[in-house]
mmCIF file of C-alpha atoms in Angstrom:
data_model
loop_
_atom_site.group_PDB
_atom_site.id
_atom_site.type_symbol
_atom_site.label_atom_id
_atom_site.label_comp_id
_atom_site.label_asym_id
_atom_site.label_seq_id
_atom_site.Cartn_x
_atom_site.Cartn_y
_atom_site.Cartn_z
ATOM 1 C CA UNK A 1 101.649 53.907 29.571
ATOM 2 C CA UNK A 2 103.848 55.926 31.169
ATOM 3 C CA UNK A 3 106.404 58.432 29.795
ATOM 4 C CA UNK A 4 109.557 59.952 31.657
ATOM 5 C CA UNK A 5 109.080 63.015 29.461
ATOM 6 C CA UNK A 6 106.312 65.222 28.020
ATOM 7 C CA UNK A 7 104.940 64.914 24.992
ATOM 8 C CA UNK A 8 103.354 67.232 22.843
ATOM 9 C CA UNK A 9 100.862 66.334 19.809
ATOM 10 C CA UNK A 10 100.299 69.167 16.476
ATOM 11 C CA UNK A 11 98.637 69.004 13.618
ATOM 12 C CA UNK A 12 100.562 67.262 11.035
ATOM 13 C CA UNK A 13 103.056 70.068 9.303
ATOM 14 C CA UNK A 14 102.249 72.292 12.011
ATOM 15 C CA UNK A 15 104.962 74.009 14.328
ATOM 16 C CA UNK A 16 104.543 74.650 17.973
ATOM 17 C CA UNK A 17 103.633 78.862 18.019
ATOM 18 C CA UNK A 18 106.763 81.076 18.824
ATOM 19 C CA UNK A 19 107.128 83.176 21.835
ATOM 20 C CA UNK A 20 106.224 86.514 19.841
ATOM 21 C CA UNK A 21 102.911 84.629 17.847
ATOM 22 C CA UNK A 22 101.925 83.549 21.352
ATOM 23 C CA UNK A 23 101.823 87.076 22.758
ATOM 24 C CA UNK A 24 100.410 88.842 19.954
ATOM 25 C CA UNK A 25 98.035 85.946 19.494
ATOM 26 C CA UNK A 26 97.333 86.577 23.374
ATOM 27 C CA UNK A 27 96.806 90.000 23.802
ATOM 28 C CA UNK A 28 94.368 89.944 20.706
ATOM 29 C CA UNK A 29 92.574 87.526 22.377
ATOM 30 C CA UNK A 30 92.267 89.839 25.357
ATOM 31 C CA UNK A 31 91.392 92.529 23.755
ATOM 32 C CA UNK A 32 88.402 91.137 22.202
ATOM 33 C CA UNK A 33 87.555 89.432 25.401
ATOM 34 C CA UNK A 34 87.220 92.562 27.367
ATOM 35 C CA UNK A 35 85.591 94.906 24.500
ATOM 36 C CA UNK A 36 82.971 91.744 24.111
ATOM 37 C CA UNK A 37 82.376 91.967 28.287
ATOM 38 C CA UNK A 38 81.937 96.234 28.046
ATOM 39 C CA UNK A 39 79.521 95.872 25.246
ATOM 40 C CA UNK A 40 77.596 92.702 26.432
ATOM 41 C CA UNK A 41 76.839 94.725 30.054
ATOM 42 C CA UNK A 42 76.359 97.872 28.114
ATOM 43 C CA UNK A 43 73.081 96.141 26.441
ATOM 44 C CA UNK A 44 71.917 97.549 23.418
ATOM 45 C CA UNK A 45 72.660 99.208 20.918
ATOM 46 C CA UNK A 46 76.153 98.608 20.318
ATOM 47 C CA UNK A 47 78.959 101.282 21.458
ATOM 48 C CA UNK A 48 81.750 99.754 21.406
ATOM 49 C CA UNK A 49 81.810 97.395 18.605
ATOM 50 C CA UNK A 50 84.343 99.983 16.484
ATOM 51 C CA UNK A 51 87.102 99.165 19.526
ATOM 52 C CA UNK A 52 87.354 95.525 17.892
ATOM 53 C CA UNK A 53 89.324 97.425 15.130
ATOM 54 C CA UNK A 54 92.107 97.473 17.353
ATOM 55 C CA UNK A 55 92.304 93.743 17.818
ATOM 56 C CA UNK A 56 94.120 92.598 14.394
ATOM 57 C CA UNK A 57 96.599 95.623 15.177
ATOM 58 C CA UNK A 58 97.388 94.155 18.544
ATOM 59 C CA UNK A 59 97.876 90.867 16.954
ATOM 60 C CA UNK A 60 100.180 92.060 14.051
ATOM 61 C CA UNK A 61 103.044 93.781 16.593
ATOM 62 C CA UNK A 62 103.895 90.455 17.325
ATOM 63 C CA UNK A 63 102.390 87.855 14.691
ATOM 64 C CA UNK A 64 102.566 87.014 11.390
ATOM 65 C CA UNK A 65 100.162 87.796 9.193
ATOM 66 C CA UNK A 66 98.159 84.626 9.514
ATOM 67 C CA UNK A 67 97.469 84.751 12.659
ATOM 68 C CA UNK A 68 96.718 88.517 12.496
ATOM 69 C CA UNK A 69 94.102 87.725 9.517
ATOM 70 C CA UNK A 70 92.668 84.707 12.220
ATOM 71 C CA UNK A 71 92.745 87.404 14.959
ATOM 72 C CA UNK A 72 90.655 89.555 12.472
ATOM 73 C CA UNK A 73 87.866 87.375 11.188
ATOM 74 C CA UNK A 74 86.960 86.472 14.525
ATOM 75 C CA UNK A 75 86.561 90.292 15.626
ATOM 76 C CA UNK A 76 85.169 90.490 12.572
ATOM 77 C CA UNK A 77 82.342 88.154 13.626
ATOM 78 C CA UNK A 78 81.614 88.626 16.902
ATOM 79 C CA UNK A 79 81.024 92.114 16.167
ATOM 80 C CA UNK A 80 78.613 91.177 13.365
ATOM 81 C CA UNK A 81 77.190 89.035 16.254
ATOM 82 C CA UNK A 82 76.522 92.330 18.373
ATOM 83 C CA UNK A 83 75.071 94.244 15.843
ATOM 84 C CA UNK A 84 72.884 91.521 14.858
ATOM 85 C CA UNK A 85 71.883 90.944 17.713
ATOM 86 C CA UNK A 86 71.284 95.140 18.686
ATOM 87 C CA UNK A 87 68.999 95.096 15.215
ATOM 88 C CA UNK A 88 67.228 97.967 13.971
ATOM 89 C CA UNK A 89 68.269 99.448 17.208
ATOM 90 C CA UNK A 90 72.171 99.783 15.339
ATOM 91 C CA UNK A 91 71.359 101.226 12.361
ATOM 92 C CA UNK A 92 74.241 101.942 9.657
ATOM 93 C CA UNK A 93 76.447 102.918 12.361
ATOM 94 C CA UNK A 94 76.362 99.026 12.886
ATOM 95 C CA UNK A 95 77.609 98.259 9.472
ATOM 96 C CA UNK A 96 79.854 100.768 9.424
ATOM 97 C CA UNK A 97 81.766 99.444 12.770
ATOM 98 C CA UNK A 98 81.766 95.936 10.872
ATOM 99 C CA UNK A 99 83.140 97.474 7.827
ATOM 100 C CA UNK A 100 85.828 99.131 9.876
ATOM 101 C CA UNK A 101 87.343 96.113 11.614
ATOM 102 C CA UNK A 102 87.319 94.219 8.222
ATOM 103 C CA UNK A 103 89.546 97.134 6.903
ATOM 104 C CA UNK A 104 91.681 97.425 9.627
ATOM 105 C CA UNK A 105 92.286 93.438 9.304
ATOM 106 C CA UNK A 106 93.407 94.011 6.284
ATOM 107 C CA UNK A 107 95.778 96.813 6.985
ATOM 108 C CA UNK A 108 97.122 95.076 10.184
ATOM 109 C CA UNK A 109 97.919 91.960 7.522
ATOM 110 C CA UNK A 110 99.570 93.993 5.338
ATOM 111 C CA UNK A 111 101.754 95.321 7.773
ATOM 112 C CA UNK A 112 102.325 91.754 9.696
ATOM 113 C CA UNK A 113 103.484 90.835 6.721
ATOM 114 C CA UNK A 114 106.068 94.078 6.028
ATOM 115 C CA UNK A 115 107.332 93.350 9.523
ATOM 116 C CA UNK A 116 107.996 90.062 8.826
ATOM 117 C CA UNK A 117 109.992 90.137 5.858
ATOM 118 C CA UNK A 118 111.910 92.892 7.360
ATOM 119 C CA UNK A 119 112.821 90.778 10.771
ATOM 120 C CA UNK A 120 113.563 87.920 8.190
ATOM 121 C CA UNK A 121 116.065 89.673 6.786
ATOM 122 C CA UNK A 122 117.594 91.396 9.714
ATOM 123 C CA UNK A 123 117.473 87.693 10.650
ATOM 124 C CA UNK A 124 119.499 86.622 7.427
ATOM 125 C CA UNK A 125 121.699 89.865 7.539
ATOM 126 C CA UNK A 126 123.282 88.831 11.256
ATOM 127 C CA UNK A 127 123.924 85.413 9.838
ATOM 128 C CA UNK A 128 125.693 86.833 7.175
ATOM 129 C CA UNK A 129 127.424 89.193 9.601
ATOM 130 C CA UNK A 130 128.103 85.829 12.381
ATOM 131 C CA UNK A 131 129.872 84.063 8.588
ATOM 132 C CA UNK A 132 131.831 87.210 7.885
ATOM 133 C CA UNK A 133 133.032 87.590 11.635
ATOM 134 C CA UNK A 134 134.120 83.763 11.944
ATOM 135 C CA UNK A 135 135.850 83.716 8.326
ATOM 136 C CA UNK A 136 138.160 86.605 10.092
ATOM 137 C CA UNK A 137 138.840 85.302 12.970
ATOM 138 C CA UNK A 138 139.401 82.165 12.998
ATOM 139 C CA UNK A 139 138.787 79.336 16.325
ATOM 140 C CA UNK A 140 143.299 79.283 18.058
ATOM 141 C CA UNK A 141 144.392 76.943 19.951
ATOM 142 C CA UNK A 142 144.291 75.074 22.101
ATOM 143 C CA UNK A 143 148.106 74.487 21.281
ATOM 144 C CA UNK A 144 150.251 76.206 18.823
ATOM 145 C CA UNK A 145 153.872 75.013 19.111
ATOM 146 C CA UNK A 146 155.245 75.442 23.027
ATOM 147 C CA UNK A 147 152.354 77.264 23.676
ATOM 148 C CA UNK A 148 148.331 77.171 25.072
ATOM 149 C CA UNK A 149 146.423 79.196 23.262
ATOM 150 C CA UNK A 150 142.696 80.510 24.124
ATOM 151 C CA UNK A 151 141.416 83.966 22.160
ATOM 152 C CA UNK A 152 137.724 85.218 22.863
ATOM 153 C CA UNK A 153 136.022 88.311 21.245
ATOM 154 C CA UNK A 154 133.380 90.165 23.127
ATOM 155 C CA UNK A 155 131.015 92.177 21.198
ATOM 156 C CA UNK A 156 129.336 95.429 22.468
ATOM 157 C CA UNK A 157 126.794 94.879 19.836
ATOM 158 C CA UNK A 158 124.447 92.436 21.629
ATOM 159 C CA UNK A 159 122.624 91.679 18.033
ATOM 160 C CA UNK A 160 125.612 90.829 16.337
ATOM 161 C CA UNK A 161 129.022 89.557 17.275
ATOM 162 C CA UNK A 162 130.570 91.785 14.358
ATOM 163 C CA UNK A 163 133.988 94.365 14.596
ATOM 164 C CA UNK A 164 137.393 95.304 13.649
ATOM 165 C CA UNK A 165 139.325 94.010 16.518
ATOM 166 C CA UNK A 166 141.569 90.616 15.538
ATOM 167 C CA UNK A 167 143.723 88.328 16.098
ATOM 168 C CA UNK A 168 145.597 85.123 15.241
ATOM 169 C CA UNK A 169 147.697 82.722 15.967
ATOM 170 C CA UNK A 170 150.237 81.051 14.065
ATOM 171 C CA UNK A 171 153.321 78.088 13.924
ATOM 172 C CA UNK A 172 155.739 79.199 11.670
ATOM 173 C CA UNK A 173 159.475 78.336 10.801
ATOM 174 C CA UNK A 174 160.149 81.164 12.443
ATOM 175 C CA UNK A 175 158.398 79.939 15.726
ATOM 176 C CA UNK A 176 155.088 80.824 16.928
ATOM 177 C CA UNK A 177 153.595 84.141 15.812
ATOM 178 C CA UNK A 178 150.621 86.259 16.971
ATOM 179 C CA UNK A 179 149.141 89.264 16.418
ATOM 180 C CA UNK A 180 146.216 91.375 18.215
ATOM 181 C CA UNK A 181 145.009 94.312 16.588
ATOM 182 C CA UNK A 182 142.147 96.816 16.657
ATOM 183 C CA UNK A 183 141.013 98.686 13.184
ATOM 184 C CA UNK A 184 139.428 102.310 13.954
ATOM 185 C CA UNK A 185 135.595 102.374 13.470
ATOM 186 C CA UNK A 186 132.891 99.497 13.516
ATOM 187 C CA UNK A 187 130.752 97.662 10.868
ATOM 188 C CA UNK A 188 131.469 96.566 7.954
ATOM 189 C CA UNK A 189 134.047 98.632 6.776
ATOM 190 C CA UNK A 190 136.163 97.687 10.036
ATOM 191 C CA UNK A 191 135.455 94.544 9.177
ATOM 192 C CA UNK A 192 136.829 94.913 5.923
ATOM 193 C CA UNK A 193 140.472 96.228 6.986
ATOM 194 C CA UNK A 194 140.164 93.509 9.602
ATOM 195 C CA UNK A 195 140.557 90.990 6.965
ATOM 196 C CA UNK A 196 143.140 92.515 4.827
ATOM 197 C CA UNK A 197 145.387 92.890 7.789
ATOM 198 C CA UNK A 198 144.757 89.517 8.818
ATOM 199 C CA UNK A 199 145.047 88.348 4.886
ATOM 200 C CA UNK A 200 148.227 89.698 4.760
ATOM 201 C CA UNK A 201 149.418 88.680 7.980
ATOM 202 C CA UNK A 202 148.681 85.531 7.960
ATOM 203 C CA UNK A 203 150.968 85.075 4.474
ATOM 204 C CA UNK A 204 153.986 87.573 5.684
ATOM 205 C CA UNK A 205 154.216 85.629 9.036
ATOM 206 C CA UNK A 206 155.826 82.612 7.048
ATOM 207 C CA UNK A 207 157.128 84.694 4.553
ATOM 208 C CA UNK A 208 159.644 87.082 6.887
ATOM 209 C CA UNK A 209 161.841 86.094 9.509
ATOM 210 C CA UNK A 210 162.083 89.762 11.228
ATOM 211 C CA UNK A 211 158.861 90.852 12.802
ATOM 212 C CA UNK A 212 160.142 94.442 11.860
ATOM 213 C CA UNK A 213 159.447 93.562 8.257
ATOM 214 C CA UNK A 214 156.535 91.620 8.725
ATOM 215 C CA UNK A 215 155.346 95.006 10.277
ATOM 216 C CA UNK A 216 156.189 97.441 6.988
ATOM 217 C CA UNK A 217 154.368 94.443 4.527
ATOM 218 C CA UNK A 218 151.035 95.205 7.415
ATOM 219 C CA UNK A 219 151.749 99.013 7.223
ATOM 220 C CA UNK A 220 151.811 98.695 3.065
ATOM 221 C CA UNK A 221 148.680 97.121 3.131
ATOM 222 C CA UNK A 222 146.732 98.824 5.802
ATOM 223 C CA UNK A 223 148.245 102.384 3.484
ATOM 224 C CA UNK A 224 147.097 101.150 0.399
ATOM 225 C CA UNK A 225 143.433 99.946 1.551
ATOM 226 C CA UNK A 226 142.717 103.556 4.019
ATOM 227 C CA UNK A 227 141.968 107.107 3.981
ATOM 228 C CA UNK A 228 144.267 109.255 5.687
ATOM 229 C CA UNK A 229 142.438 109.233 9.050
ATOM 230 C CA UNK A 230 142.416 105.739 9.617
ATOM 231 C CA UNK A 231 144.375 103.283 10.893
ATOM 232 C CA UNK A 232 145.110 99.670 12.778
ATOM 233 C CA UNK A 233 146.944 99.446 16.426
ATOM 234 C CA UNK A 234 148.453 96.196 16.663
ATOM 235 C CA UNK A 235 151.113 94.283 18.633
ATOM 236 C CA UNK A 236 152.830 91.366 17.233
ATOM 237 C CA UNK A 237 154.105 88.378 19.555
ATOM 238 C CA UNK A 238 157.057 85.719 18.625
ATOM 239 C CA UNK A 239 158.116 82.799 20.653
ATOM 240 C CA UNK A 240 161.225 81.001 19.908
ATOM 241 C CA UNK A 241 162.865 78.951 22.558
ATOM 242 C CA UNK A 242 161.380 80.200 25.200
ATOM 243 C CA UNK A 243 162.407 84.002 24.150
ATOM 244 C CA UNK A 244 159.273 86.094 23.643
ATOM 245 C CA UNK A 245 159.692 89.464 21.195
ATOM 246 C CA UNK A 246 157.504 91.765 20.958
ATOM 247 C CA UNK A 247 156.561 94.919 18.536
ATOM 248 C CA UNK A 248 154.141 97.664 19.224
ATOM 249 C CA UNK A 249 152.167 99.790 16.733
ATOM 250 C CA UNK A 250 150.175 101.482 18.846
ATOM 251 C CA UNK A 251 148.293 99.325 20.672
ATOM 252 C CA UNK A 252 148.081 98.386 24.849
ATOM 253 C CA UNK A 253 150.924 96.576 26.068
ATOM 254 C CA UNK A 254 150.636 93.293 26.645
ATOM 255 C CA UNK A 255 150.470 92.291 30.119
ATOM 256 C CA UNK A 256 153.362 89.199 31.402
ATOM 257 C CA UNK A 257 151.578 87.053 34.256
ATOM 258 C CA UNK A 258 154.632 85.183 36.544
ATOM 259 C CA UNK A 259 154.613 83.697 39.603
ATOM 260 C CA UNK A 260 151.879 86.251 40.816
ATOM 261 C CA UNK A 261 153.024 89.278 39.466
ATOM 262 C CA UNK A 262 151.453 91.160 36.779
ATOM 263 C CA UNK A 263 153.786 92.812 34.199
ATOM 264 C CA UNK A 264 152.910 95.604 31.910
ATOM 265 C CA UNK A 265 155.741 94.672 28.658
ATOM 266 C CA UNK A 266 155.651 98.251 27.552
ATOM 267 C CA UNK A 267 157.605 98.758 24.274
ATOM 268 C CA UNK A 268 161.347 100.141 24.320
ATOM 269 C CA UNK A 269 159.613 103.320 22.598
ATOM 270 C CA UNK A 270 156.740 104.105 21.024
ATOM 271 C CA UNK A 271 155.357 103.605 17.703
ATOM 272 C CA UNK A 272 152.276 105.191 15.197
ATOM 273 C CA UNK A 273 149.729 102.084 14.643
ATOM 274 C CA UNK A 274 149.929 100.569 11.137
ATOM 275 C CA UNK A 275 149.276 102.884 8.221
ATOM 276 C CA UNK A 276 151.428 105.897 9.884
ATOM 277 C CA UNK A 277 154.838 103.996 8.466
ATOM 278 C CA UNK A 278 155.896 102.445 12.444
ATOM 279 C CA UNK A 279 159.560 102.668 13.196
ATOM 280 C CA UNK A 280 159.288 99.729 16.174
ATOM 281 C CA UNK A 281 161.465 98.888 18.406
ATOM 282 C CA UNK A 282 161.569 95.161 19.915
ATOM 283 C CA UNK A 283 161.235 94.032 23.512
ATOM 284 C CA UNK A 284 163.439 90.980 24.495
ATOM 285 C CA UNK A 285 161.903 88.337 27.139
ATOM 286 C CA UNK A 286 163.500 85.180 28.337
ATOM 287 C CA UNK A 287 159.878 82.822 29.181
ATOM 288 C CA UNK A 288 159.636 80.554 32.209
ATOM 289 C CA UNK A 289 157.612 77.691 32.313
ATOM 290 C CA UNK A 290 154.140 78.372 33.455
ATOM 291 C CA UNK A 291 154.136 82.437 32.019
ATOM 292 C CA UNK A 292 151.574 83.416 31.046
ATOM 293 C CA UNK A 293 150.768 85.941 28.812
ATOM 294 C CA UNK A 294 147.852 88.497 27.927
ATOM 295 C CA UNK A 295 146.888 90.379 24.721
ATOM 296 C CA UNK A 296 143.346 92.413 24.243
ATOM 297 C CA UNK A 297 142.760 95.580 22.415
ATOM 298 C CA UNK A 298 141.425 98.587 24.370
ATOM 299 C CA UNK A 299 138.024 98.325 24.385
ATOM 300 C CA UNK A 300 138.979 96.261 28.229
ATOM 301 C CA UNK A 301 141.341 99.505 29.423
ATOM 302 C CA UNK A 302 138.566 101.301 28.554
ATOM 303 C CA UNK A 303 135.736 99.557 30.320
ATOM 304 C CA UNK A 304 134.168 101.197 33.209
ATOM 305 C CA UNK A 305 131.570 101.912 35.480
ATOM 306 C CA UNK A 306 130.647 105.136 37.172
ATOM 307 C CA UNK A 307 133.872 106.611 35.870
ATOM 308 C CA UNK A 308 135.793 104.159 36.880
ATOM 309 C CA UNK A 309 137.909 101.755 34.968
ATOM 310 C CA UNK A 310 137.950 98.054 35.110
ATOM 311 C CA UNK A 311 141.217 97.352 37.216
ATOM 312 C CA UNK A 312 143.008 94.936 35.125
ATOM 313 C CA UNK A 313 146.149 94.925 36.305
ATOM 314 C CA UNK A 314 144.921 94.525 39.822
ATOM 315 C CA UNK A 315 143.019 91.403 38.666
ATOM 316 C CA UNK A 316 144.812 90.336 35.772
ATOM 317 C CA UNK A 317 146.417 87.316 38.240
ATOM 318 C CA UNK A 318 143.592 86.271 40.093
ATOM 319 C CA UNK A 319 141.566 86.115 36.657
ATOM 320 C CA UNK A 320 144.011 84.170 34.714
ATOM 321 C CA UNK A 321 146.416 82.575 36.636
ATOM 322 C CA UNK A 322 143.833 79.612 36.934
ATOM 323 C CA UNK A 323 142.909 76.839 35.117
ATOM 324 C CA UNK A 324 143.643 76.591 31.378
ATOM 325 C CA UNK A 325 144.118 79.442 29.432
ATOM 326 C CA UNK A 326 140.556 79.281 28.383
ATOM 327 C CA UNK A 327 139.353 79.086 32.089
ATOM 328 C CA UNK A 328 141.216 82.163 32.897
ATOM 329 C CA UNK A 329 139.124 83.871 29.566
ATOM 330 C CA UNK A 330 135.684 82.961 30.825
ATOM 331 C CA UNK A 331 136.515 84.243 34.537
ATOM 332 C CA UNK A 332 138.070 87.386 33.276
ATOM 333 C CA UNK A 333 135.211 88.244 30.671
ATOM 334 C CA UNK A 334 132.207 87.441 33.386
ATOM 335 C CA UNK A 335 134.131 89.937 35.905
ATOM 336 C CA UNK A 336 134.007 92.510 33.104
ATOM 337 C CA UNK A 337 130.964 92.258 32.306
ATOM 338 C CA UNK A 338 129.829 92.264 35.843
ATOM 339 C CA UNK A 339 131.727 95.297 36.466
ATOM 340 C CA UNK A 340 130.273 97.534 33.496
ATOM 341 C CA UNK A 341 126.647 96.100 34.243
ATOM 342 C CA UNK A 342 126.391 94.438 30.895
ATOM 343 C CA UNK A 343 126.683 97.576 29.255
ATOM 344 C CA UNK A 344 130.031 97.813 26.989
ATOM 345 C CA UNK A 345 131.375 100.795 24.963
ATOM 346 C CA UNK A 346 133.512 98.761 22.266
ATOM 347 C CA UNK A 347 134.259 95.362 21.161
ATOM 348 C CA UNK A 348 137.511 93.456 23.315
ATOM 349 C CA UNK A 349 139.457 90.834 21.710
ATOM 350 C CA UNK A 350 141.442 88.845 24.020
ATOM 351 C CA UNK A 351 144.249 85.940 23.685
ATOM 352 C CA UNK A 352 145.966 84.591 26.543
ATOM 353 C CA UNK A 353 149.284 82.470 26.593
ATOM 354 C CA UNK A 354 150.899 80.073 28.287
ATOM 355 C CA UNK A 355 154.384 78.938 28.155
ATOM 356 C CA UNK A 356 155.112 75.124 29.162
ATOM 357 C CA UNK A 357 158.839 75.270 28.551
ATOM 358 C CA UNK A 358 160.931 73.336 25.723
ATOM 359 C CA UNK A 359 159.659 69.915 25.642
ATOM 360 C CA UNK A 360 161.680 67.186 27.299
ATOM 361 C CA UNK A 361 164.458 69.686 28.040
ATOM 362 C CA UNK A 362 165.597 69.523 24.530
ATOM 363 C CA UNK A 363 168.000 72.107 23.471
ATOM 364 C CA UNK A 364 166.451 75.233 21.625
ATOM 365 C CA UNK A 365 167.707 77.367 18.972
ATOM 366 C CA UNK A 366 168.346 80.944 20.477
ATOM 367 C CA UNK A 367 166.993 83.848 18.084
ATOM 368 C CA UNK A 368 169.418 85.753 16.490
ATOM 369 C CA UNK A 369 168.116 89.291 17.437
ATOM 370 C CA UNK A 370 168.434 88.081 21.166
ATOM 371 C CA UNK A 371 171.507 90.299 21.959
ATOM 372 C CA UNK A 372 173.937 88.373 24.619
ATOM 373 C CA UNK A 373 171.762 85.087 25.023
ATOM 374 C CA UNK A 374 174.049 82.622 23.990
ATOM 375 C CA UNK A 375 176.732 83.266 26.544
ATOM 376 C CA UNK A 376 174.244 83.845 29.569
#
């Protein structure tokens, strides 16, 4: 019969060997191979019997502990084959070689089997880590209210996608909210006040209809749940009718993508991060169908290569104005990464925006903090 694809036959309750049993397994095998072809054209008596020691300890750097006790035994005997072989001509050097590799089979075992807890729980602890990371921050999008939604968090860490950078979208009564944010420090404990800000966030955000309050609740928190030293940059997003406010604690402005043009929406003044008691100030924007809209944290102003930084601004259009909003993520994270060389210094959230305008024209409720809006 014939078969479009390959198939591949094991022993019943057997699994196919892994990529790191197959090269320990491998270069054990090698090993023995060559110290068998030294001491076969050496003739007798044996010299080099005592090198098959080092064949279970090649195995376990790779293997698990069966395989490194397999590796073992069979060094084990063809070395008792050599020495049989060599006779009286051996001597108790002989034995002693044999009683050597048995030894070091068991040590090598023994340690095969250390290692392999230990990656097994390495193993466990980044799937812990992965849960922890995804309970934070939650999947946005791909519509929230008026608008398209895509968010995307890059890790430094190549073993663990695991921070305190944030974010989060949400449709409230008070139209759609967002925040970005980016807790000082890494791990767990970033992780931690990661969650509490989002925790909190994420009940203030229906709770408050000024984002200046919703700001003091997320400055409470952050206070009560900190040492003196640390703290959370964040910027907080509404849209309402097509008007976009935004509040600053700290963090890079968000950047306003329209009709080509790249806008840096820095804040009327400047503000501490949350946990310093912020006295913000609000910027007013009128939307216009087809804005878009980015937020990230500073780990992507800070990326660089040979001193030089990764020109967002410069590329922020040609990135994202493409596409959905997601499309424009993808493209902007693979030129970053391209431009660093793989290599980042911090974790980058971003979420990017897009405003479709009020659906079917409909008429829109203008926000009461927008100052001269109803007459224009």
């Amino acid at each position: 019969m014939l078969f479009r694809g390959t198939m591949h036959t094991f022993l019943p309750g057997r699994r196919p060997l892994s990529p790191g049993n197959r090269a320990g397994l491998g270069a054990a095998l090698v090993l023995l191979v060559v110290v068998s072809a030294v001491e076969v054209s050496d003739g007798p008596p044996v010299h080099f019997v005592g090198l098959l020691a080092a064949v279970p300890f090649l195995a376990a750097v790779f293997a698990v502990w069966q395989l490194v006790l397999g590796a073992g035994v069979l060094a084990t005997m063809v070395g008792a084959v050599f020495v049989g072989v060599a006779g009286d001509q051996t001597g108790m050097a002989g034995l002693v070689n044999l009683m050597g590799i048995m030894l070091a089979t068991g040590v090598a075992a023994a340690g095969a089997t250390m290692r392999q807890r230990q990656s097994e729980q390495i193993t466990e602890l980044l799937r812990l880590a992965a849960v922890a990371q995804q309970a934070v921050l939650r999947p946005i999008g791909p519509q929230v209210g008026a608008l398209a939604v895509a968010g995307r968090y890059i890790s430094a860490t190549a073993a663990a996608d695991i921070g305190g950078d944030l974010y989060e979208a949400l449709n409230t009564p008070y139209g759609v909210r967002i925040i970005i944010g980016d807790v000082r420090g890494k791990g767990l404990d970033a992780v931690r006040l990661a969650s509490i800000v989002l925790g909190s966030y994420r009940h203030v955000a229906y709770e408050r209809a000024d984002l200046k309050l919703i700001v003091e609740d997320l400055d409470r928190a952050v206070a009560r749940s900190v040492g003196d030293e640390d703290f959370v940059t964040a910027a907080l997003v509404e849209e309402r009718g097509g008007t976009l406010t935004i509040v600053n604690c700290g963090h890079p402005a968000p950047l306003l993508l329209r009709r080509g043009q790249v806008i840096p929406l820095e804040p009327p003044a400047p503000a501490p991060p949350l946990g310093f008691m912020p006295e913000v100030k609000p910027r007013v924007e009128r939307l216009e169908p087809g804005d878009r809209l980015l937020l990230f944290t500073d780990g992507l102003g800070e990326a660089r290569r040979d001193g030089e930084f990764f020109p967002t601004a410069d590329r922020a259009w040609r990135l994202l104005g493409h596409g959905t909003v997601g499309d424009g993520l993808v493209s902007l994270e693979t030129a970053l990464v391209d431009w660093v060389y793989g290599r980042l210094e911090d974790d980058i959230a971003l979420v990017l925006l897009e405003y479709a305008g009020p659906d079917g024209g409909a008429a829109v409720s203008v926000p009461s903090w927008e100052v001269g809006a109803a007459g224009s």
